[in-house]
Amino acid sequence: MKKNMIIIFLLVSLFCVAQEKKQENFSEKTLFGLSQETKIPIKKLKTLLEIDAAKPPETKLYELEISSTQVQRAIIKYNSTKRVYFWGIVLAGMIIVFTSLALVGFIINQLKNLHFLDKLSKKRFVNIPHAKISADKPNLSRNDIVAVITAIYLHELEAEEQSRLLLTWKRTPISMWKAATKFNMPNRLFFGKK
């Protein structure tokens, strides 16, 4: 059994090495197919292979007289500069985003200098003369004063109760022993009838 496993392992490793050493023939592929296979953008592939940018992506590599070694060199060159290429895209995106955020922040900051909002608010609200409240003649009875104080106290109690409400979806802890006394359990009904 061990010998069979060793032989299988050696055959698989030899097959893998043979696949790596096998030279690919790129001459029958188009620029678009090569781009899809190697994950290199077509424009970048054309610059790496020194092809005119006006050539259509459907042209085959043998029509452009490009050998497999040139394609291999282009792939190796792209793989060595791929990180720089991607970091350039990331850096450009970050610069665009932060510049636009700074511009929006500047515009929002400058909105306070616009005075059209003041004109709108003056037109919308009409100045109403306020009634004068004088405390010269108190015409309130004791019952009126007690009613006002009671209303204020009840309002404060209601506001305090509203602030104590549980405003989340979290359940309050319930004791099942206390909850069992509120429901009619079968045993209680059975023993209650006796």
Coordinates of N, CA and C in Angstrom, one line a residue, residues 6-187:
I6 N 3.4 6.0 -2.9 CA 4.6 6.7 -3.3 C 4.7 6.8 -4.8
I7 N 4.3 5.8 -5.5 CA 4.3 5.8 -7.0 C 3.3 6.9 -7.5
I8 N 2.1 6.9 -6.9 CA 1.1 7.9 -7.3 C 1.6 9.3 -7.0
F9 N 2.2 9.5 -5.8 CA 2.7 10.8 -5.5 C 3.8 11.3 -6.5
L10 N 4.7 10.4 -6.8 CA 5.7 10.7 -7.8 C 5.2 11.0 -9.2
L11 N 4.2 10.3 -9.6 CA 3.5 10.5 -10.9 C 2.8 11.9 -10.9
V12 N 2.1 12.2 -9.9 CA 1.4 13.5 -9.8 C 2.4 14.6 -9.8
S13 N 3.5 14.5 -9.0 CA 4.5 15.6 -9.0 C 5.2 15.7 -10.4
L14 N 5.5 14.6 -11.1 CA 6.1 14.7 -12.4 C 5.2 15.3 -13.4
F15 N 3.9 15.0 -13.3 CA 2.9 15.6 -14.2 C 2.8 17.1 -13.9
C16 N 2.9 17.6 -12.7 CA 2.8 19.0 -12.4 C 4.1 19.7 -12.9
V17 N 5.2 19.1 -12.7 CA 6.5 19.7 -13.2 C 6.4 19.8 -14.8
A18 N 5.9 18.8 -15.4 CA 5.8 18.8 -16.9 C 4.9 19.8 -17.4
Q19 N 3.8 20.1 -16.6 CA 2.8 21.1 -17.0 C 3.5 22.5 -16.9
E20 N 4.3 22.7 -15.9 CA 4.9 24.0 -15.7 C 6.0 24.3 -16.8
K21 N 6.7 23.3 -17.2 CA 7.8 23.4 -18.1 C 7.2 23.5 -19.6
K22 N 6.0 23.1 -19.8 CA 5.4 23.1 -21.1 C 5.3 24.6 -21.6
Q23 N 5.8 24.8 -22.8 CA 5.8 26.2 -23.4 C 4.4 26.4 -24.0
E24 N 3.7 27.4 -23.7 CA 2.4 27.7 -24.3 C 2.6 28.3 -25.6
N25 N 1.7 28.0 -26.5 CA 1.8 28.6 -27.9 C 0.6 29.6 -27.9
F26 N 1.1 30.9 -27.9 CA 0.1 32.0 -27.9 C -0.2 32.5 -29.3
S27 N 0.3 31.9 -30.4 CA 0.2 32.5 -31.7 C -1.2 32.4 -32.2
E28 N -2.0 31.4 -31.8 CA -3.4 31.2 -32.3 C -4.4 32.1 -31.5
K29 N -4.0 32.8 -30.5 CA -4.9 33.5 -29.6 C -5.0 35.0 -30.2
T30 N -6.2 35.5 -29.8 CA -6.4 37.0 -30.2 C -5.9 37.8 -29.0
L31 N -5.9 39.1 -29.2 CA -5.5 40.0 -28.1 C -6.5 40.0 -27.0
F32 N -7.8 39.9 -27.4 CA -8.9 39.8 -26.4 C -8.8 38.5 -25.6
G33 N -8.6 37.4 -26.2 CA -8.4 36.1 -25.6 C -7.2 36.1 -24.6
L34 N -6.1 36.6 -25.1 CA -4.9 36.7 -24.2 C -5.2 37.6 -23.0
S35 N -5.9 38.7 -23.3 CA -6.2 39.6 -22.2 C -7.1 38.9 -21.1
Q36 N -8.1 38.2 -21.6 CA -8.9 37.4 -20.7 C -8.2 36.3 -19.9
E37 N -7.3 35.7 -20.6 CA -6.6 34.6 -19.9 C -5.6 35.1 -18.9
T38 N -4.8 36.1 -19.3 CA -3.8 36.6 -18.4 C -4.3 37.7 -17.4
K39 N -5.5 38.1 -17.6 CA -6.1 39.2 -16.7 C -5.3 40.5 -16.8
I40 N -4.8 40.8 -18.0 CA -4.1 42.1 -18.3 C -5.1 42.9 -19.1
P41 N -5.3 44.2 -18.7 CA -6.2 45.0 -19.6 C -5.6 45.1 -21.0
I42 N -6.5 45.3 -22.0 CA -6.1 45.2 -23.4 C -5.1 46.4 -23.7
K43 N -5.4 47.6 -23.2 CA -4.6 48.8 -23.5 C -3.2 48.5 -22.9
K44 N -3.1 48.0 -21.7 CA -1.8 47.7 -21.1 C -1.1 46.6 -21.9
L45 N -1.8 45.6 -22.3 CA -1.2 44.5 -23.1 C -0.6 45.1 -24.4
K46 N -1.4 46.0 -25.1 CA -0.9 46.6 -26.3 C 0.4 47.4 -26.1
T47 N 0.5 48.1 -25.0 CA 1.7 48.9 -24.7 C 2.9 47.9 -24.4
L48 N 2.6 46.9 -23.6 CA 3.7 45.9 -23.3 C 4.2 45.2 -24.5
L49 N 3.3 44.9 -25.5 CA 3.7 44.2 -26.7 C 4.1 45.1 -27.8
E50 N 4.1 46.4 -27.5 CA 4.4 47.5 -28.4 C 3.6 47.4 -29.7
I51 N 2.3 47.3 -29.6 CA 1.3 47.2 -30.7 C 0.6 48.5 -30.8
D52 N 0.3 48.9 -32.0 CA -0.4 50.1 -32.3 C -1.8 50.1 -31.6
A53 N -2.2 51.2 -30.9 CA -3.4 51.2 -30.1 C -4.7 51.1 -31.0
A54 N -4.5 51.4 -32.3 CA -5.7 51.4 -33.2 C -6.0 50.0 -33.7
K55 N -5.2 49.0 -33.4 CA -5.5 47.6 -33.8 C -6.6 47.1 -33.1
P56 N -7.6 46.4 -33.7 CA -8.7 45.8 -33.0 C -8.3 44.6 -32.1
P57 N -9.0 44.4 -31.1 CA -8.7 43.3 -30.1 C -8.9 41.9 -30.7
E58 N -9.6 41.8 -31.9 CA -9.9 40.5 -32.4 C -8.8 40.0 -33.3
T59 N -7.7 40.8 -33.5 CA -6.6 40.3 -34.4 C -5.8 39.3 -33.6
K60 N -5.4 38.3 -34.4 CA -4.6 37.2 -33.8 C -3.1 37.6 -33.7
L61 N -2.4 37.0 -32.8 CA -1.0 37.3 -32.5 C -0.1 37.0 -33.6
Y62 N -0.4 35.9 -34.4 CA 0.5 35.6 -35.5 C 0.3 36.6 -36.6
E63 N -0.8 37.3 -36.7 CA -1.0 38.4 -37.7 C -0.1 39.6 -37.4
L64 N 0.0 39.8 -36.1 CA 0.8 40.9 -35.6 C 2.3 40.6 -35.5
E65 N 2.7 39.3 -35.8 CA 4.0 38.8 -35.8 C 4.7 38.9 -34.4
I66 N 3.9 38.4 -33.4 CA 4.4 38.4 -32.0 C 4.6 37.0 -31.6
S67 N 5.8 36.7 -31.1 CA 6.2 35.4 -30.7 C 5.7 35.1 -29.3
S68 N 5.8 33.8 -28.9 CA 5.4 33.4 -27.6 C 6.4 33.9 -26.5
T69 N 7.6 34.1 -26.9 CA 8.6 34.6 -25.9 C 8.3 36.1 -25.6
Q70 N 7.9 36.8 -26.6 CA 7.5 38.2 -26.4 C 6.3 38.3 -25.4
V71 N 5.4 37.4 -25.6 CA 4.2 37.3 -24.8 C 4.6 37.0 -23.3
Q72 N 5.5 36.0 -23.2 CA 6.0 35.6 -21.9 C 6.7 36.7 -21.2
R73 N 7.5 37.5 -21.9 CA 8.2 38.6 -21.3 C 7.2 39.7 -20.9
A74 N 6.2 39.9 -21.7 CA 5.1 40.9 -21.4 C 4.4 40.6 -20.1
I75 N 4.1 39.3 -20.0 CA 3.4 38.8 -18.8 C 4.2 39.0 -17.6
I76 N 5.5 38.6 -17.7 CA 6.4 38.7 -16.6 C 6.6 40.2 -16.2
K77 N 6.7 41.1 -17.2 CA 6.9 42.5 -16.9 C 5.6 43.1 -16.2
Y78 N 4.4 42.6 -16.7 CA 3.2 43.1 -16.1 C 3.1 42.6 -14.7
N79 N 3.4 41.4 -14.4 CA 3.3 40.8 -13.1 C 4.3 41.5 -12.1
S80 N 5.4 42.0 -12.6 CA 6.4 42.7 -11.7 C 5.9 44.1 -11.4
T81 N 5.1 44.7 -12.3 CA 4.7 46.1 -12.1 C 3.2 46.1 -11.7
K82 N 2.6 45.0 -11.5 CA 1.1 44.9 -11.2 C 0.8 45.7 -10.0
R83 N 1.6 45.5 -8.9 CA 1.3 46.2 -7.6 C 1.4 47.7 -7.8
V84 N 2.4 48.2 -8.5 CA 2.5 49.6 -8.7 C 1.3 50.1 -9.5
Y85 N 0.9 49.4 -10.5 CA -0.3 49.8 -11.3 C -1.5 49.8 -10.4
F86 N -1.8 48.8 -9.6 CA -3.0 48.8 -8.7 C -2.9 49.9 -7.7
W87 N -1.7 50.1 -7.1 CA -1.6 51.2 -6.1 C -1.8 52.6 -6.7
G88 N -1.4 52.7 -8.0 CA -1.7 54.0 -8.7 C -3.2 54.2 -8.8
I89 N -4.0 53.2 -9.1 CA -5.4 53.3 -9.2 C -6.0 53.6 -7.8
V90 N -5.5 52.9 -6.8 CA -6.0 53.2 -5.4 C -5.7 54.6 -4.9
L91 N -4.5 55.0 -5.2 CA -4.1 56.4 -4.8 C -4.9 57.4 -5.5
A92 N -5.1 57.2 -6.8 CA -5.9 58.2 -7.6 C -7.3 58.3 -7.0
G93 N -7.9 57.1 -6.7 CA -9.3 57.1 -6.1 C -9.3 57.8 -4.8
M94 N -8.3 57.5 -3.9 CA -8.3 58.2 -2.6 C -8.2 59.7 -2.7
I95 N -7.3 60.1 -3.7 CA -7.1 61.6 -3.8 C -8.4 62.2 -4.3
I96 N -9.1 61.6 -5.2 CA -10.4 62.1 -5.7 C -11.4 62.2 -4.6
V97 N -11.5 61.1 -3.8 CA -12.5 61.1 -2.7 C -12.2 62.2 -1.7
F98 N -11.0 62.3 -1.2 CA -10.6 63.2 -0.2 C -10.7 64.7 -0.7
T99 N -10.4 64.9 -2.0 CA -10.5 66.2 -2.5 C -12.0 66.6 -2.6
S100 N -12.8 65.7 -3.0 CA -14.3 66.0 -3.1 C -14.8 66.3 -1.7
L101 N -14.4 65.5 -0.7 CA -14.9 65.7 0.7 C -14.4 67.1 1.2
A102 N -13.2 67.4 0.9 CA -12.7 68.8 1.4 C -13.5 69.9 0.7
L103 N -13.8 69.7 -0.6 CA -14.6 70.7 -1.3 C -16.0 70.8 -0.8
V104 N -16.6 69.7 -0.5 CA -18.0 69.7 0.1 C -17.9 70.4 1.5
G105 N -16.9 70.0 2.3 CA -16.8 70.7 3.6 C -16.6 72.2 3.5
F106 N -15.8 72.6 2.5 CA -15.6 74.0 2.3 C -16.9 74.7 1.9
I107 N -17.7 74.1 1.0 CA -19.0 74.7 0.6 C -20.0 74.8 1.7
I108 N -20.0 73.7 2.5 CA -21.0 73.7 3.7 C -20.6 74.8 4.7
N109 N -19.3 74.9 4.9 CA -18.8 75.9 5.8 C -19.1 77.3 5.3
Q110 N -19.1 77.6 4.0 CA -19.4 78.9 3.5 C -20.9 79.2 3.4
L111 N -21.7 78.2 3.6 CA -23.2 78.5 3.6 C -23.6 79.4 4.7
K112 N -22.9 79.5 5.8 CA -23.2 80.5 6.8 C -23.1 81.9 6.4
N113 N -22.3 82.2 5.3 CA -22.1 83.5 4.9 C -23.2 84.0 3.9
L114 N -24.1 83.0 3.5 CA -25.2 83.4 2.6 C -26.3 83.9 3.5
H115 N -26.9 85.0 3.1 CA -27.9 85.6 4.0 C -29.3 85.5 3.4
F116 N -29.5 84.6 2.4 CA -30.8 84.4 1.9 C -31.8 83.7 2.9
L117 N -31.2 82.9 3.8 CA -32.0 82.2 4.8 C -32.6 83.2 5.7
D118 N -31.9 84.3 6.1 CA -32.4 85.3 7.0 C -33.6 86.0 6.4
K119 N -33.5 86.3 5.1 CA -34.6 87.0 4.4 C -35.8 86.1 4.4
L120 N -35.6 84.8 4.1 CA -36.8 83.9 4.1 C -37.4 83.8 5.5
S121 N -36.6 83.8 6.5 CA -37.2 83.6 7.9 C -37.9 84.9 8.3
K122 N -37.5 86.0 7.8 CA -38.2 87.3 8.2 C -39.5 87.4 7.5
K123 N -39.5 86.9 6.2 CA -40.8 86.9 5.5 C -41.8 85.9 6.0
R124 N -41.3 84.8 6.5 CA -42.2 83.8 6.9 C -43.0 84.1 8.2
F125 N -42.2 84.7 9.2 CA -42.8 84.9 10.5 C -43.2 86.4 10.6
V126 N -44.4 86.6 11.1 CA -44.9 87.9 11.3 C -44.8 88.2 12.8
N127 N -44.3 89.4 13.1 CA -44.1 89.9 14.4 C -45.5 90.2 15.0
I128 N -45.9 89.4 16.1 CA -47.1 89.6 16.8 C -46.8 90.3 18.1
P129 N -47.4 91.4 18.4 CA -47.1 92.0 19.7 C -47.5 91.1 20.9
H130 N -46.7 90.9 21.8 CA -46.9 90.1 22.9 C -47.8 90.7 24.0
A131 N -48.7 89.9 24.6 CA -49.5 90.5 25.6 C -48.7 90.8 26.9
K132 N -49.0 91.8 27.5 CA -48.3 92.2 28.7 C -48.9 91.4 29.9
I133 N -48.1 90.8 30.7 CA -48.5 90.1 31.9 C -48.1 90.9 33.1
S134 N -49.0 91.2 33.9 CA -48.7 92.0 35.1 C -49.1 91.2 36.3
A135 N -48.4 91.4 37.3 CA -48.7 90.7 38.6 C -49.2 91.7 39.6
D136 N -49.7 92.8 39.1 CA -50.2 93.8 40.1 C -51.5 93.3 40.9
K137 N -52.4 92.8 40.1 CA -53.7 92.3 40.8 C -53.8 90.8 40.7
P138 N -53.4 90.0 41.6 CA -53.6 88.6 41.6 C -55.1 88.3 41.8
N139 N -55.7 87.7 40.8 CA -57.1 87.4 40.9 C -57.3 85.9 40.9
L140 N -56.3 85.2 41.4 CA -56.3 83.7 41.5 C -56.7 83.3 42.9
S141 N -57.6 82.4 43.0 CA -58.0 81.8 44.3 C -57.0 80.7 44.7
R142 N -57.2 80.3 45.9 CA -56.3 79.2 46.4 C -56.5 77.9 45.6
N143 N -57.7 77.7 45.2 CA -58.0 76.5 44.4 C -57.3 76.5 43.0
D144 N -57.3 77.7 42.4 CA -56.6 77.8 41.1 C -55.1 77.6 41.3
I145 N -54.5 78.1 42.3 CA -53.1 77.9 42.6 C -52.8 76.4 42.8
V146 N -53.7 75.7 43.6 CA -53.5 74.3 43.8 C -53.6 73.5 42.5
A147 N -54.6 73.9 41.7 CA -54.8 73.2 40.4 C -53.6 73.4 39.5
V148 N -53.0 74.5 39.5 CA -51.8 74.8 38.7 C -50.6 73.9 39.2
I149 N -50.4 73.9 40.5 CA -49.3 73.2 41.1 C -49.5 71.7 40.8
T150 N -50.7 71.2 40.9 CA -51.0 69.8 40.7 C -50.8 69.4 39.2
A151 N -51.2 70.3 38.3 CA -50.9 70.0 36.9 C -49.4 70.0 36.6
I152 N -48.7 70.9 37.2 CA -47.2 70.8 36.9 C -46.6 69.6 37.5
Y153 N -47.0 69.2 38.7 CA -46.5 68.0 39.3 C -46.8 66.7 38.5
L154 N -48.1 66.6 38.0 CA -48.5 65.5 37.2 C -47.7 65.4 35.9
H155 N -47.5 66.6 35.3 CA -46.8 66.7 34.1 C -45.3 66.2 34.3
E156 N -44.7 66.6 35.4 CA -43.3 66.2 35.7 C -43.3 64.6 35.9
L157 N -44.3 64.1 36.6 CA -44.3 62.6 36.8 C -44.5 61.9 35.4
E158 N -45.3 62.4 34.6 CA -45.5 61.8 33.3 C -44.2 61.8 32.4
A159 N -43.6 63.0 32.4 CA -42.3 63.1 31.7 C -41.3 62.2 32.2
E160 N -41.2 62.0 33.6 CA -40.2 61.1 34.2 C -40.5 59.7 33.8
E161 N -41.8 59.3 33.8 CA -42.2 58.0 33.5 C -41.9 57.7 32.0
Q162 N -42.1 58.6 31.1 CA -41.8 58.4 29.7 C -40.3 58.2 29.5
S163 N -39.4 58.9 30.3 CA -38.0 58.8 30.2 C -37.5 57.4 30.7
R164 N -38.3 56.8 31.6 CA -37.9 55.5 32.2 C -38.3 54.4 31.3
L165 N -39.1 54.6 30.3 CA -39.6 53.5 29.5 C -38.4 52.8 28.8
L166 N -38.5 51.5 28.6 CA -37.5 50.7 27.9 C -37.7 51.0 26.4
L167 N -36.7 51.7 25.8 CA -36.9 52.2 24.4 C -36.1 51.3 23.4
T168 N -35.7 50.1 23.9 CA -35.0 49.2 23.0 C -35.9 47.9 22.8
W169 N -35.4 47.0 21.9 CA -36.1 45.8 21.7 C -35.7 44.7 22.7
K170 N -34.8 45.1 23.6 CA -34.3 44.2 24.6 C -35.4 43.8 25.6
R171 N -35.6 42.5 25.8 CA -36.6 42.1 26.7 C -36.2 42.3 28.2
T172 N -37.1 42.6 29.0 CA -36.8 42.7 30.4 C -36.8 41.3 31.0
P173 N -35.9 41.1 32.0 CA -35.8 39.7 32.5 C -37.1 39.3 33.2
I174 N -37.6 38.1 33.0 CA -38.8 37.6 33.5 C -38.5 36.4 34.3
S175 N -39.0 36.3 35.5 CA -38.8 35.1 36.4 C -40.0 34.2 36.0
M176 N -39.7 33.0 35.6 CA -40.7 32.0 35.2 C -41.5 31.6 36.4
W177 N -40.9 31.7 37.6 CA -41.7 31.3 38.8 C -42.8 32.3 39.1
K178 N -42.5 33.6 38.9 CA -43.5 34.6 39.1 C -44.6 34.6 38.0
A179 N -44.1 34.3 36.7 CA -45.0 34.2 35.6 C -46.0 33.0 35.7
A180 N -45.5 31.9 36.4 CA -46.4 30.7 36.5 C -47.6 31.0 37.4
T181 N -47.5 32.0 38.3 CA -48.7 32.3 39.1 C -49.8 33.0 38.3
K182 N -49.4 33.6 37.2 CA -50.4 34.4 36.5 C -51.2 33.5 35.5
F183 N -50.7 32.3 35.1 CA -51.4 31.5 34.2 C -52.0 30.3 34.9
N184 N -53.0 29.8 34.2 CA -53.7 28.6 34.7 C -52.9 27.3 34.3
M185 N -52.2 26.8 35.2 CA -51.4 25.6 35.0 C -52.3 24.4 35.2
P186 N -52.0 23.3 34.5 CA -52.9 22.1 34.6 C -52.9 21.5 36.0
N187 N -51.7 21.5 36.7 CA -51.7 20.9 38.1 C -52.5 21.8 39.0

